[in-house]
Short mmCIF file of N, CA and C and ligand atoms in Angstrom, two decimals:
data_model
loop_
_atom_site.label_atom_id
_atom_site.label_comp_id
_atom_site.label_asym_id
_atom_site.label_seq_id
_atom_site.Cartn_x
_atom_site.Cartn_y
_atom_site.Cartn_z
N MET A 1 75.25 -13.33 -96.51
CA MET A 1 73.99 -12.04 -96.43
C MET A 1 74.55 -10.79 -96.19
N ARG A 2 74.58 -9.99 -97.01
CA ARG A 2 75.06 -8.42 -97.12
C ARG A 2 74.13 -7.45 -96.69
N ILE A 3 74.55 -6.41 -95.36
CA ILE A 3 73.59 -5.91 -94.93
C ILE A 3 74.55 -4.46 -95.35
N THR A 4 73.49 -3.73 -95.69
CA THR A 4 74.16 -2.29 -96.39
C THR A 4 73.33 -1.65 -96.21
N ALA A 5 73.50 -0.18 -95.41
CA ALA A 5 72.98 1.39 -94.98
C ALA A 5 72.85 2.31 -96.47
N TRP A 6 71.54 2.56 -96.70
CA TRP A 6 71.55 3.55 -97.94
C TRP A 6 70.21 4.34 -97.26
N GLN A 7 70.73 6.11 -97.86
CA GLN A 7 69.81 6.95 -97.44
C GLN A 7 69.13 7.46 -98.56
N GLY A 8 67.91 7.32 -97.94
CA GLY A 8 66.97 8.12 -100.01
C GLY A 8 65.40 7.25 -99.37
N ASP A 9 64.32 7.80 -100.19
CA ASP A 9 63.31 7.25 -100.21
C ASP A 9 62.97 5.69 -100.58
N ILE A 10 62.71 5.07 -99.45
CA ILE A 10 62.77 3.61 -99.69
C ILE A 10 61.49 3.42 -100.97
N THR A 11 60.61 3.70 -101.64
CA THR A 11 59.81 3.56 -102.15
C THR A 11 60.72 3.47 -104.14
N THR A 12 61.65 4.42 -103.89
CA THR A 12 62.15 4.06 -105.20
C THR A 12 63.12 2.99 -105.37
N LEU A 13 63.21 2.01 -104.13
CA LEU A 13 64.51 1.03 -104.70
C LEU A 13 63.36 -0.59 -105.33
N ALA A 14 64.66 -0.76 -106.37
CA ALA A 14 63.76 -2.24 -106.81
C ALA A 14 64.08 -3.32 -106.70
N VAL A 15 64.20 -3.38 -105.16
CA VAL A 15 64.81 -4.87 -104.40
C VAL A 15 63.58 -5.89 -104.54
N ASP A 16 63.48 -6.80 -104.05
CA ASP A 16 62.39 -8.04 -104.30
C ASP A 16 61.51 -7.36 -103.53
N ALA A 17 61.38 -6.59 -101.84
CA ALA A 17 60.61 -6.64 -101.11
C ALA A 17 61.06 -5.66 -100.39
N ILE A 18 60.19 -4.70 -100.37
CA ILE A 18 60.06 -3.34 -99.40
C ILE A 18 59.73 -3.43 -98.24
N VAL A 19 59.51 -3.08 -96.82
CA VAL A 19 59.05 -3.37 -95.72
C VAL A 19 58.51 -2.34 -94.91
N ASN A 20 56.60 -2.10 -94.80
CA ASN A 20 56.15 -1.15 -94.97
C ASN A 20 56.04 -0.91 -93.13
N ALA A 21 56.78 0.25 -92.09
CA ALA A 21 56.35 0.66 -91.01
C ALA A 21 54.61 1.41 -90.85
N ALA A 22 53.75 0.12 -90.40
CA ALA A 22 52.61 0.42 -90.92
C ALA A 22 52.27 0.50 -89.55
N ASN A 23 50.60 0.35 -89.10
CA ASN A 23 49.96 0.58 -87.90
C ASN A 23 48.80 -0.75 -88.16
N GLU A 24 48.58 -1.23 -86.33
CA GLU A 24 48.27 -2.48 -86.86
C GLU A 24 46.43 -2.51 -87.85
N SER A 25 45.87 -1.31 -88.15
CA SER A 25 44.77 -2.18 -89.52
C SER A 25 45.37 -1.54 -90.49
N LEU A 26 47.12 -1.64 -91.07
CA LEU A 26 47.47 -2.04 -92.59
C LEU A 26 46.64 -1.41 -93.43
N LEU A 27 46.05 -0.15 -93.42
CA LEU A 27 44.77 1.02 -93.99
C LEU A 27 45.60 2.53 -94.65
N GLY A 28 46.69 2.35 -93.93
CA GLY A 28 47.60 3.60 -94.19
C GLY A 28 47.95 4.32 -93.99
N GLY A 29 48.73 5.54 -93.62
CA GLY A 29 49.12 6.56 -91.90
C GLY A 29 49.91 7.46 -92.89
N ARG A 30 50.38 7.91 -91.94
CA ARG A 30 51.84 9.00 -92.73
C ARG A 30 53.19 8.41 -92.84
N GLY A 31 54.19 9.40 -92.69
CA GLY A 31 54.91 8.75 -92.71
C GLY A 31 55.48 7.90 -94.43
N VAL A 32 56.47 7.07 -93.52
CA VAL A 32 56.60 5.90 -94.61
C VAL A 32 55.31 5.08 -95.13
N ASP A 33 54.67 5.12 -94.23
CA ASP A 33 53.15 3.95 -95.08
C ASP A 33 52.80 4.87 -95.53
N GLY A 34 52.47 6.44 -95.85
CA GLY A 34 51.94 6.97 -96.23
C GLY A 34 52.89 7.23 -97.81
N ALA A 35 54.08 7.11 -97.78
CA ALA A 35 54.70 7.03 -99.20
C ALA A 35 54.69 6.04 -99.97
N ILE A 36 54.63 4.70 -99.23
CA ILE A 36 54.39 3.36 -99.86
C ILE A 36 52.76 3.49 -100.50
N HIS A 37 52.13 3.71 -99.96
CA HIS A 37 50.55 3.87 -100.48
C HIS A 37 50.31 4.68 -101.68
N HIS A 38 51.28 6.11 -101.43
CA HIS A 38 51.03 6.94 -102.69
C HIS A 38 51.61 6.29 -103.78
N GLU A 39 52.75 5.93 -103.65
CA GLU A 39 53.11 5.10 -104.90
C GLU A 39 52.88 3.85 -105.31
N ALA A 40 52.03 3.09 -104.16
CA ALA A 40 52.14 1.94 -104.68
C ALA A 40 50.52 2.25 -105.64
N GLY A 41 49.92 3.20 -105.26
CA GLY A 41 48.54 3.37 -105.77
C GLY A 41 47.58 2.47 -104.97
N PRO A 42 46.12 2.87 -105.18
CA PRO A 42 44.88 2.10 -104.47
C PRO A 42 44.87 1.05 -104.60
N GLY A 43 45.59 -0.20 -105.75
CA GLY A 43 45.16 -1.59 -105.43
C GLY A 43 46.24 -1.76 -104.39
N LEU A 44 47.21 -1.19 -103.48
CA LEU A 44 47.55 -1.45 -102.46
C LEU A 44 46.67 -1.64 -101.04
N LEU A 45 45.98 -0.24 -100.85
CA LEU A 45 44.81 -0.66 -99.86
C LEU A 45 43.57 -1.51 -100.21
N GLU A 46 43.39 -1.58 -101.37
CA GLU A 46 42.69 -2.89 -101.66
C GLU A 46 43.01 -3.93 -101.23
N GLU A 47 44.23 -4.53 -101.25
CA GLU A 47 44.53 -6.10 -101.13
C GLU A 47 45.37 -6.00 -99.57
N CYS A 48 44.92 -4.47 -98.86
CA CYS A 48 45.53 -4.69 -97.50
C CYS A 48 44.19 -4.79 -97.01
N ARG A 49 43.09 -4.70 -97.39
CA ARG A 49 41.62 -4.28 -96.66
C ARG A 49 41.41 -5.83 -96.52
N GLY A 50 41.89 -6.87 -97.12
CA GLY A 50 41.53 -8.19 -97.19
C GLY A 50 42.55 -8.76 -96.10
N LEU A 51 43.80 -7.91 -95.43
CA LEU A 51 44.12 -8.97 -94.66
C LEU A 51 43.93 -8.80 -93.13
N GLY A 52 42.91 -8.17 -92.94
CA GLY A 52 42.72 -8.06 -91.38
C GLY A 52 43.71 -7.89 -90.71
N GLY A 53 43.71 -6.74 -91.03
CA GLY A 53 44.84 -5.99 -89.84
C GLY A 53 46.18 -7.01 -89.43
N CYS A 54 47.16 -6.43 -88.57
CA CYS A 54 48.34 -7.38 -88.83
C CYS A 54 48.15 -6.51 -86.91
N ALA A 55 49.19 -7.44 -86.08
CA ALA A 55 49.24 -7.40 -84.57
C ALA A 55 51.28 -6.61 -84.55
N THR A 56 50.90 -6.08 -83.85
CA THR A 56 52.45 -5.42 -83.21
C THR A 56 53.76 -6.55 -83.09
N GLY A 57 54.99 -6.42 -84.25
CA GLY A 57 55.69 -7.61 -83.56
C GLY A 57 55.67 -8.12 -85.06
N GLU A 58 54.10 -8.39 -85.93
CA GLU A 58 54.01 -9.50 -87.08
C GLU A 58 54.34 -9.08 -87.92
N ALA A 59 54.12 -9.32 -89.32
CA ALA A 59 54.57 -9.20 -90.66
C ALA A 59 53.69 -9.60 -91.79
N LYS A 60 53.17 -8.86 -92.42
CA LYS A 60 52.29 -9.48 -93.55
C LYS A 60 52.63 -9.08 -95.11
N PRO A 61 52.64 -9.77 -95.88
CA PRO A 61 53.34 -9.46 -97.35
C PRO A 61 52.17 -9.10 -98.55
N THR A 62 52.21 -8.10 -99.27
CA THR A 62 51.10 -7.55 -100.35
C THR A 62 52.09 -7.86 -101.58
N GLY A 63 51.58 -7.42 -102.74
CA GLY A 63 51.92 -7.16 -103.64
C GLY A 63 52.66 -5.33 -103.81
N GLY A 64 53.54 -5.69 -104.98
CA GLY A 64 54.52 -3.89 -104.94
C GLY A 64 53.14 -3.12 -105.41
N HIS A 65 52.61 -3.75 -106.17
CA HIS A 65 51.56 -2.74 -106.92
C HIS A 65 52.35 -1.63 -107.93
N ASN A 66 52.28 -0.62 -107.85
CA ASN A 66 52.82 0.46 -108.68
C ASN A 66 54.40 1.07 -108.23
N LEU A 67 54.60 -0.42 -107.27
CA LEU A 67 56.15 0.68 -106.84
C LEU A 67 57.00 -0.41 -107.67
N PRO A 68 58.19 -0.11 -107.31
CA PRO A 68 59.65 -0.91 -107.93
C PRO A 68 59.54 -2.46 -107.33
N SER A 69 59.25 -2.16 -106.27
CA SER A 69 59.87 -3.60 -105.39
C SER A 69 58.33 -4.54 -105.42
N ARG A 70 59.05 -5.84 -106.09
CA ARG A 70 57.73 -6.71 -105.93
C ARG A 70 56.90 -6.94 -105.51
N TRP A 71 57.47 -6.68 -103.65
CA TRP A 71 56.22 -7.10 -103.03
C TRP A 71 56.68 -6.03 -101.98
N VAL A 72 55.54 -5.87 -100.79
CA VAL A 72 55.44 -4.71 -100.25
C VAL A 72 55.38 -5.56 -98.34
N VAL A 73 56.32 -5.83 -97.35
CA VAL A 73 55.81 -6.54 -96.56
C VAL A 73 55.96 -5.51 -95.50
N HIS A 74 54.24 -5.70 -94.42
CA HIS A 74 53.67 -4.78 -93.93
C HIS A 74 54.12 -5.41 -92.23
N THR A 75 54.76 -4.66 -91.76
CA THR A 75 54.88 -4.89 -90.05
C THR A 75 54.64 -3.32 -89.21
N VAL A 76 54.09 -3.98 -88.11
CA VAL A 76 53.94 -2.95 -87.14
C VAL A 76 54.80 -2.91 -86.01
N GLY A 77 55.56 -1.51 -86.04
CA GLY A 77 56.31 -1.37 -84.45
C GLY A 77 55.89 -1.03 -83.38
N PRO A 78 56.54 -1.39 -82.06
CA PRO A 78 55.71 -0.89 -81.27
C PRO A 78 55.71 0.84 -81.06
N ASP A 79 54.10 1.10 -80.47
CA ASP A 79 54.29 2.45 -80.52
C ASP A 79 54.60 3.21 -79.21
N VAL A 80 55.55 4.24 -78.92
CA VAL A 80 56.45 4.32 -77.28
C VAL A 80 56.29 5.41 -76.73
N ARG A 81 55.78 6.14 -77.88
CA ARG A 81 55.03 7.50 -77.86
C ARG A 81 55.15 7.79 -75.93
N ARG A 82 54.80 6.84 -75.00
CA ARG A 82 53.93 7.24 -73.52
C ARG A 82 55.55 6.46 -73.08
N GLY A 83 56.64 6.46 -73.85
CA GLY A 83 57.64 5.50 -73.14
C GLY A 83 58.52 4.01 -73.85
N VAL A 84 59.34 3.81 -73.99
CA VAL A 84 59.82 2.72 -74.02
C VAL A 84 59.07 1.46 -72.81
N GLY A 85 58.38 0.63 -73.20
CA GLY A 85 58.16 -0.40 -72.11
C GLY A 85 58.90 -1.61 -72.02
N ASP A 86 58.94 -2.39 -71.03
CA ASP A 86 59.51 -4.08 -70.94
C ASP A 86 58.45 -4.39 -72.51
N GLY A 87 58.89 -5.20 -73.20
CA GLY A 87 58.76 -6.21 -74.33
C GLY A 87 58.83 -4.97 -75.82
N ASP A 88 58.80 -3.93 -75.24
CA ASP A 88 58.84 -2.98 -76.77
C ASP A 88 60.09 -3.66 -77.62
N ALA A 89 61.37 -3.58 -76.99
CA ALA A 89 62.74 -3.91 -78.00
C ALA A 89 62.28 -5.41 -78.44
N ASP A 90 61.89 -6.07 -77.93
CA ASP A 90 61.72 -7.63 -78.13
C ASP A 90 60.68 -7.40 -79.42
N LEU A 91 59.79 -6.77 -79.03
CA LEU A 91 58.37 -6.15 -80.30
C LEU A 91 59.23 -5.95 -81.55
N LEU A 92 60.19 -4.66 -81.30
CA LEU A 92 60.74 -4.30 -82.67
C LEU A 92 61.71 -4.97 -82.82
N ALA A 93 62.75 -6.18 -82.43
CA ALA A 93 63.42 -7.22 -83.01
C ALA A 93 62.27 -8.09 -83.82
N SER A 94 61.11 -8.41 -83.16
CA SER A 94 60.53 -9.39 -83.81
C SER A 94 59.77 -8.42 -85.14
N CYS A 95 59.64 -7.49 -85.41
CA CYS A 95 59.11 -6.69 -86.63
C CYS A 95 60.23 -6.79 -87.82
N TYR A 96 61.87 -7.25 -87.36
CA TYR A 96 62.27 -7.55 -88.20
C TYR A 96 62.87 -8.53 -88.78
N ARG A 97 62.55 -9.49 -87.68
CA ARG A 97 62.86 -10.73 -87.56
C ARG A 97 61.45 -11.17 -88.43
N ARG A 98 60.60 -11.49 -88.08
CA ARG A 98 59.32 -11.95 -88.98
C ARG A 98 59.18 -11.47 -90.55
N SER A 99 59.76 -9.97 -90.61
CA SER A 99 59.61 -9.22 -91.69
C SER A 99 60.60 -10.60 -92.63
N LEU A 100 61.56 -10.70 -92.11
CA LEU A 100 62.70 -11.55 -92.83
C LEU A 100 61.78 -12.84 -93.70
N GLU A 101 61.33 -13.50 -92.03
CA GLU A 101 61.09 -14.93 -92.38
C GLU A 101 59.61 -14.64 -93.60
N VAL A 102 58.77 -13.87 -93.48
CA VAL A 102 57.99 -13.87 -94.40
C VAL A 102 58.29 -13.62 -95.89
N ALA A 103 59.80 -12.46 -96.00
CA ALA A 103 60.32 -12.29 -97.04
C ALA A 103 60.88 -13.88 -97.72
N VAL A 104 61.28 -14.08 -96.92
CA VAL A 104 62.33 -15.54 -97.23
C VAL A 104 61.08 -16.48 -98.10
N GLY A 105 59.77 -16.59 -97.69
CA GLY A 105 58.45 -17.15 -97.91
C GLY A 105 58.24 -17.07 -99.05
N LEU A 106 58.46 -15.55 -99.32
CA LEU A 106 57.82 -15.26 -100.63
C LEU A 106 59.34 -15.82 -101.70
N GLY A 107 60.21 -15.92 -100.99
CA GLY A 107 61.34 -15.95 -102.50
C GLY A 107 62.10 -14.76 -102.43
N ALA A 108 62.11 -13.86 -101.49
CA ALA A 108 62.82 -12.61 -101.85
C ALA A 108 64.27 -12.74 -101.50
N ARG A 109 65.04 -12.32 -102.09
CA ARG A 109 66.38 -12.31 -102.26
C ARG A 109 66.96 -10.96 -101.92
N SER A 110 66.16 -10.00 -101.84
CA SER A 110 66.88 -8.83 -101.52
C SER A 110 65.40 -7.86 -100.83
N VAL A 111 65.92 -7.21 -99.61
CA VAL A 111 64.52 -6.94 -98.81
C VAL A 111 65.20 -5.67 -98.04
N ALA A 112 64.84 -4.44 -97.92
CA ALA A 112 65.04 -2.98 -97.59
C ALA A 112 63.74 -2.47 -96.51
N PHE A 113 64.57 -2.34 -95.44
CA PHE A 113 63.76 -1.79 -94.35
C PHE A 113 63.76 -0.37 -94.06
N PRO A 114 62.83 0.30 -93.49
CA PRO A 114 62.91 1.82 -93.22
C PRO A 114 63.42 1.81 -91.99
N ALA A 115 63.49 2.66 -91.04
CA ALA A 115 63.72 2.62 -89.40
C ALA A 115 62.74 2.67 -89.02
N ILE A 116 62.26 1.23 -88.48
CA ILE A 116 61.00 0.87 -87.88
C ILE A 116 60.52 1.65 -86.21
N SER A 117 59.39 2.41 -86.57
CA SER A 117 58.71 2.83 -84.92
C SER A 117 59.78 3.93 -84.84
N THR A 118 60.77 4.58 -85.19
CA THR A 118 61.45 5.83 -85.11
C THR A 118 60.95 7.31 -85.29
N GLY A 119 59.85 6.99 -86.29
CA GLY A 119 59.33 8.49 -86.71
C GLY A 119 58.05 8.59 -85.95
N VAL A 120 57.01 8.38 -86.43
CA VAL A 120 55.76 8.96 -85.38
C VAL A 120 55.41 7.77 -83.92
N TYR A 121 56.18 6.76 -84.26
CA TYR A 121 56.02 6.14 -82.72
C TYR A 121 57.51 6.30 -81.61
N GLY A 122 57.71 6.81 -82.38
CA GLY A 122 58.79 7.52 -81.03
C GLY A 122 60.14 6.85 -80.61
N TYR A 123 60.20 5.74 -81.19
CA TYR A 123 61.10 4.71 -80.78
C TYR A 123 62.54 5.58 -80.97
N PRO A 124 63.61 5.45 -79.35
CA PRO A 124 64.68 6.41 -79.59
C PRO A 124 65.27 5.55 -80.59
N LYS A 125 66.18 6.74 -81.65
CA LYS A 125 66.76 6.12 -82.84
C LYS A 125 67.75 5.14 -82.36
N GLU A 126 69.01 5.63 -81.79
CA GLU A 126 70.23 4.45 -81.30
C GLU A 126 69.73 3.33 -80.97
N ALA A 127 68.91 3.38 -80.07
CA ALA A 127 68.05 2.36 -79.55
C ALA A 127 67.72 1.14 -80.64
N ALA A 128 66.53 2.11 -81.82
CA ALA A 128 65.81 0.97 -82.55
C ALA A 128 67.47 0.41 -83.18
N ALA A 129 68.74 1.77 -84.11
CA ALA A 129 69.04 1.10 -85.00
C ALA A 129 70.04 -0.21 -84.25
N ARG A 130 70.32 0.05 -83.26
CA ARG A 130 71.09 -1.33 -82.66
C ARG A 130 69.97 -2.79 -82.69
N ILE A 131 68.96 -2.43 -82.24
CA ILE A 131 68.14 -3.69 -82.60
C ILE A 131 67.92 -4.30 -83.97
N ALA A 132 67.90 -3.52 -84.74
CA ALA A 132 67.51 -3.68 -86.60
C ALA A 132 69.26 -4.41 -87.06
N VAL A 133 70.01 -3.46 -86.60
CA VAL A 133 71.68 -4.44 -87.26
C VAL A 133 71.60 -5.61 -86.08
N ASP A 134 71.27 -5.78 -85.16
CA ASP A 134 71.72 -7.08 -84.01
C ASP A 134 70.79 -8.15 -84.58
N THR A 135 69.31 -8.00 -84.94
CA THR A 135 68.31 -8.41 -85.26
C THR A 135 68.77 -9.34 -86.53
N VAL A 136 69.03 -7.88 -87.93
CA VAL A 136 69.33 -8.49 -89.13
C VAL A 136 70.52 -9.20 -88.94
N ARG A 137 71.79 -9.01 -88.54
CA ARG A 137 72.88 -9.83 -88.64
C ARG A 137 72.63 -11.14 -87.89
N ALA A 138 71.78 -11.61 -86.77
CA ALA A 138 71.46 -12.45 -86.06
C ALA A 138 70.66 -13.22 -86.88
N PHE A 139 69.68 -12.69 -87.67
CA PHE A 139 68.94 -13.65 -89.24
C PHE A 139 69.99 -14.29 -89.76
N GLY A 140 70.81 -13.60 -90.37
CA GLY A 140 72.08 -13.85 -91.41
C GLY A 140 72.45 -15.02 -91.13
N HIS A 141 73.13 -14.92 -89.70
CA HIS A 141 73.60 -15.96 -89.06
C HIS A 141 72.75 -17.37 -88.97
N ASP A 142 71.87 -17.28 -88.70
CA ASP A 142 70.89 -18.02 -88.35
C ASP A 142 70.59 -18.96 -90.16
N HIS A 143 70.27 -17.68 -90.77
CA HIS A 143 69.70 -18.48 -92.43
C HIS A 143 70.76 -17.93 -93.64
N PRO A 144 72.46 -18.56 -93.41
CA PRO A 144 73.14 -18.20 -94.24
C PRO A 144 72.42 -17.73 -95.64
N ALA A 145 72.05 -18.78 -96.34
CA ALA A 145 71.80 -19.06 -97.79
C ALA A 145 70.38 -17.88 -98.07
N SER A 146 69.63 -17.80 -97.12
CA SER A 146 68.25 -17.51 -97.27
C SER A 146 68.06 -16.08 -98.16
N ILE A 147 68.86 -15.11 -97.41
CA ILE A 147 68.53 -13.57 -98.36
C ILE A 147 69.85 -12.80 -98.91
N ASP A 148 69.99 -12.41 -100.30
CA ASP A 148 71.29 -11.95 -100.47
C ASP A 148 71.46 -10.18 -99.70
N GLU A 149 70.93 -9.99 -99.92
CA GLU A 149 70.95 -8.17 -98.92
C GLU A 149 69.92 -7.69 -98.53
N VAL A 150 69.87 -7.19 -97.63
CA VAL A 150 69.33 -6.74 -96.65
C VAL A 150 69.78 -5.19 -96.61
N VAL A 151 69.00 -3.84 -96.79
CA VAL A 151 69.28 -2.48 -97.04
C VAL A 151 68.56 -2.30 -96.35
N LEU A 152 69.25 -1.44 -95.27
CA LEU A 152 68.82 -0.62 -93.36
C LEU A 152 69.01 0.78 -94.88
N VAL A 153 67.34 1.41 -94.95
CA VAL A 153 67.22 2.64 -95.21
C VAL A 153 67.10 3.55 -94.22
N ALA A 154 68.25 4.65 -94.31
CA ALA A 154 68.34 5.86 -93.45
C ALA A 154 67.36 6.70 -94.33
N PHE A 155 66.87 7.59 -93.63
CA PHE A 155 65.73 9.17 -94.05
C PHE A 155 66.48 10.56 -94.12
N ALA A 156 66.99 10.32 -92.91
CA ALA A 156 68.21 11.44 -92.13
C ALA A 156 69.29 11.43 -92.34
N ASP A 157 69.81 12.51 -92.85
CA ASP A 157 71.53 12.11 -92.46
C ASP A 157 71.86 11.36 -91.28
N ASP A 158 71.39 11.36 -90.10
CA ASP A 158 71.57 11.35 -89.14
C ASP A 158 71.63 9.68 -88.90
N ASP A 159 70.56 9.32 -89.80
CA ASP A 159 70.37 7.81 -89.85
C ASP A 159 71.18 7.38 -90.53
N LEU A 160 71.98 7.67 -91.64
CA LEU A 160 72.82 7.04 -91.95
C LEU A 160 74.06 6.88 -91.13
N ASP A 161 74.37 7.93 -90.86
CA ASP A 161 75.61 7.78 -90.48
C ASP A 161 75.26 6.62 -88.92
N ARG A 162 74.17 6.77 -88.46
CA ARG A 162 74.71 5.67 -87.02
C ARG A 162 74.37 4.23 -87.81
N TYR A 163 73.76 3.83 -88.69
CA TYR A 163 73.54 2.47 -89.04
C TYR A 163 75.23 2.27 -89.60
N GLN A 164 75.53 3.06 -90.14
CA GLN A 164 76.83 3.05 -90.92
C GLN A 164 77.75 2.70 -89.78
N ALA A 165 77.99 3.62 -88.27
CA ALA A 165 78.91 3.41 -87.33
C ALA A 165 78.88 1.95 -86.75
N LEU A 166 77.24 1.32 -86.83
CA LEU A 166 76.65 0.25 -85.98
C LEU A 166 77.40 -1.03 -87.04
N LEU A 167 77.73 -0.52 -88.36
CA LEU A 167 77.78 -1.85 -89.13
C LEU A 167 79.40 -2.41 -89.58
N ALA A 168 79.93 -1.12 -89.00
CA ALA A 168 81.54 -1.07 -89.06
C ALA A 168 81.94 -1.42 -88.28
N ARG A 169 81.03 -2.26 -86.97
CA ARG A 169 81.63 -2.48 -85.80
C ARG A 169 81.07 -4.03 -85.81
N ASP A 170 82.08 -5.46 -85.23
CA ASP A 170 81.76 -6.43 -85.51
C ASP A 170 80.52 -6.51 -84.88
N1 APR B 201 61.47 5.96 -97.18
C1 APR B 201 62.11 5.66 -96.16
N2 APR B 201 62.10 5.87 -95.06
C2 APR B 201 61.00 7.43 -94.30
C3 APR B 201 60.50 7.44 -95.55
C4 APR B 201 60.71 7.19 -96.54
N3 APR B 201 59.67 7.83 -98.01
N4 APR B 201 59.57 8.23 -95.12
C5 APR B 201 59.57 8.42 -93.98
N5 APR B 201 60.25 7.32 -93.38
C6 APR B 201 61.63 7.03 -92.28
C7 APR B 201 60.94 8.17 -91.00
O1 APR B 201 62.05 9.42 -91.03
C8 APR B 201 61.27 7.25 -89.81
O2 APR B 201 62.91 6.91 -89.65
O3 APR B 201 60.58 6.18 -91.61
C9 APR B 201 61.18 5.96 -90.03
C10 APR B 201 59.81 5.23 -89.57
O4 APR B 201 58.90 6.29 -89.34
P1 APR B 201 57.29 6.92 -89.79
O5 APR B 201 57.42 6.42 -90.95
O6 APR B 201 56.75 7.21 -88.81
O7 APR B 201 57.09 5.06 -89.23
P2 APR B 201 56.88 4.62 -87.28
O8 APR B 201 57.73 5.42 -86.36
O9 APR B 201 57.11 2.97 -87.38
O10 APR B 201 54.85 5.03 -87.13
C11 APR B 201 54.33 3.70 -87.75
O11 APR B 201 52.84 5.98 -88.06
O12 APR B 201 52.69 6.45 -90.49
C12 APR B 201 52.13 5.82 -89.51
O13 APR B 201 50.49 4.08 -90.30
C13 APR B 201 51.94 4.61 -89.62
O14 APR B 201 50.01 4.66 -87.51
C14 APR B 201 51.85 4.22 -88.16
C15 APR B 201 52.61 5.39 -87.75
#
């Protein structure tokens, strides 16, 4: 499994599945959630209404609708605006792990992640990037033939540098 870092708008990526950093209602929001719903069109929200929400650390799939990606895997990262508490790191890791498990279940061979929880939810970017890289690497080690490529999408310049530095280390 190849893991690459790429900077840009995740809604433009023609990968099999893009991951959405949603909230527990799954009814849209700002940030990447807002961008994905905007590009996917109203059909995505309609489909999400039928999902009954999503617990933090969990992941649920929908179609990609008007997006170039075939599927969207919605996950909910920990909201750490009041500080990172016990269990938040594990919940963030669970977002990456469960999203990959759901993507494999769909038959997706390429998956792109935003930097979950590092925007509105306030997760420290360095710690979140390490969790992302470590969790995706561990998944690839445990399921070597399941997915061909995972793209870690950076939105800001510093996000790209951070991912590239972590990926350059063994
Ligand atoms: N493409 C890729 N990455 C993006 C995009 C985009 N179009 N837009 C924002 N990002 C990046 C942000 O820069 C940040 O690094 O996604 C990361 C996650 O930030 P948020 O979207 O704010 O998500 P999160 O921190 O997980 O907060 C989730 O925000 O939008 C609401 O409904 C959402 O309540 C939920 C909360």
